[in-house]
Amino acid sequence: MNHKIKILLADDHPLFRRGVKDLLELRPEYSVVGEASNGCEAIEFIQHTKPDVIFMDINMPRIDGLEATRIIKKDHPEINIIMLTVSDYDNALFEAIKSGASGYLLKNLEPSDLYLTLEKIQHGEAVINGVLANKILNEFSRISQSNSQAAETDQLS
């Protein structure tokens, strides 16, 4: 591969950013082109770093990761944004997807899963771990059942 995947890390914890950067730079196909400690910095960095992928935390100061994702995707839909967070709350997961995130991973993943995520993103796949994918499927199932019941009630009226 002659094109390195350019990655921007956006997280307000310097130690976490450093650890992820060190892991990514062990592999010749990845290049960390910038580090942002909040959503504002992430938005500013993309103007001159032009990353292919952003690993974005949700809870950051100034502009959180969800709002930063919405802003970035509006002007740069080609950038893949992967939420990398400790939050497995349903609302955060659903908001990330609605905001345009290409993936949603919890920070407790193994380094090999981080590499696998980047491979999948390069092949156009969305990336969500199994437990979170089940939450999404259950929510769609619940919505479908609610709509079905509402339609039956409308027919009875």
C-alpha atoms as one frame of an Amber mdcrd trajectory, in Angstrom:
protein
   0.000   0.000   0.000   1.554   3.293  -1.049  -1.078   5.553   0.510  -0.837
   5.914   4.266  -4.152   6.281   6.077  -4.060   9.718   7.696  -5.609   9.739
  11.168  -6.604  12.558  13.489  -7.045  11.766  17.191  -9.580  13.895  19.089
  -9.709  13.186  22.816  -9.284  15.402  25.864  -7.023  12.899  27.643  -3.381
  13.332  26.521  -2.279   9.951  27.872  -5.011   8.142  25.935  -4.167  10.036
  22.722  -0.493   9.183  23.152  -1.230   5.497  23.668  -3.433   5.278  20.567
  -0.894   7.260  18.539   1.928   4.933  19.606  -0.157   1.875  18.652  -1.055
   3.289  15.250   2.475   4.357  14.433   3.708   0.801  14.967   2.077   0.052
  11.616   3.599   1.575   8.459   0.222   1.994   6.751  -1.012   4.545   9.315
   0.051   8.115   9.955  -1.270  10.201  12.849  -1.464  13.677  11.316  -2.769
  15.522  14.353  -4.094  15.451  17.881  -6.968  17.557  19.187  -8.004  17.969
  22.815 -11.532  19.239  22.022 -14.051  19.471  19.202 -12.980  22.983  18.179
  -9.396  21.854  17.660 -10.575  18.818  15.683 -12.551  21.065  13.326  -9.562
  23.390  12.915  -7.071  20.546  12.343  -8.993  19.027   9.431  -8.476  22.181
   7.386  -4.719  21.610   7.123  -4.281  17.895   7.917  -7.028  16.445   5.662
  -7.370  13.162   7.598  -8.987  10.062   6.138 -10.181   8.941   9.580 -10.880
  10.690  12.869 -11.053   8.825  16.162 -13.355  11.105  18.159 -14.244  11.028
  21.838 -17.797  12.081  22.729 -17.215  13.966  25.982 -14.783  16.808  25.341
 -14.702  20.473  26.372 -15.816  23.429  24.218 -17.510  21.405  21.455 -18.273
  17.762  22.231 -17.559  14.959  19.795 -21.150  14.645  18.590 -21.409  18.302
  17.591 -17.921  18.256  16.070 -18.935  15.185  14.036 -22.042  16.947  12.698
 -20.002  20.010  11.698 -17.210  17.992  10.078 -19.530  15.643   8.166 -21.503
  18.600   6.783 -18.415  19.999   5.018 -16.336  16.819   4.674 -18.611  13.798
   4.165 -15.660  11.766   2.870 -13.957  11.720   6.287 -14.704   8.612   8.325
 -15.341   9.462  11.959 -15.195   6.698  14.526 -16.446   7.471  17.998 -13.995
   5.975  20.475 -15.499   6.444  23.901 -16.226   4.977  27.329 -19.928   5.733
  26.899 -22.134   2.799  26.011 -25.331   4.727  26.719 -28.015   4.150  24.115
 -28.589   7.880  23.534 -24.897   8.541  22.829 -24.771   5.608  20.418 -27.889
   6.713  18.524 -26.779  10.367  18.441 -23.379   9.364  17.077 -25.000   7.446
  14.245 -27.422  10.298  13.501 -24.465  12.711  13.524 -22.753  10.770  10.742
 -20.236   8.590  12.586 -18.933   5.619  10.570 -18.286   3.621  13.695 -18.734
   3.509  17.449 -16.266   1.670  19.649 -15.659   1.473  23.358 -12.221   2.398
  24.668 -11.727  -0.994  26.279 -11.045  -2.633  22.903  -7.889  -4.595  22.139
  -5.180  -3.061  19.909  -5.876  -5.706  17.245  -9.506  -4.509  17.142  -8.298
  -0.965  16.496  -6.359  -2.172  13.444  -9.291  -4.310  12.283 -11.556  -1.260
  12.553  -9.322   0.714  10.215  -9.256  -2.159   7.721 -13.050  -2.370   7.750
 -13.457   1.390   7.361 -11.131   1.308   4.330 -13.461  -1.298   2.778 -16.511
   0.899   3.334 -17.892  -1.000   6.323 -19.509   0.629   9.354 -17.933  -0.494
  12.614 -19.907  -1.132  15.774 -19.054  -3.823  18.302 -21.478  -6.705  18.868
 -23.092  -5.492  22.093 -23.751  -2.042  20.631 -25.027  -3.522  17.359 -27.539
  -5.538  19.395 -28.736  -2.336  21.064 -29.358  -0.793  17.649 -31.230  -3.860
  16.384 -33.336  -3.992  19.541 -34.216  -0.309  19.186 -35.273  -0.737  15.556
 -37.307  -3.782  16.532 -39.001  -1.817  19.315 -39.794   1.061  16.945 -41.129
  -1.348  14.321 -43.404  -3.020  16.882 -44.648   0.375  18.096 -45.424   1.450
  14.518 -47.173  -1.851  13.859 -49.342  -1.479  16.957 -50.159   2.129  16.033
 -51.224   1.040  12.530 -53.501  -1.655  13.992 -55.081   0.897  16.328 -55.672
   3.279  13.394 -57.447   0.514  11.462 -59.755  -0.139  14.407 -60.822   3.504
  14.771
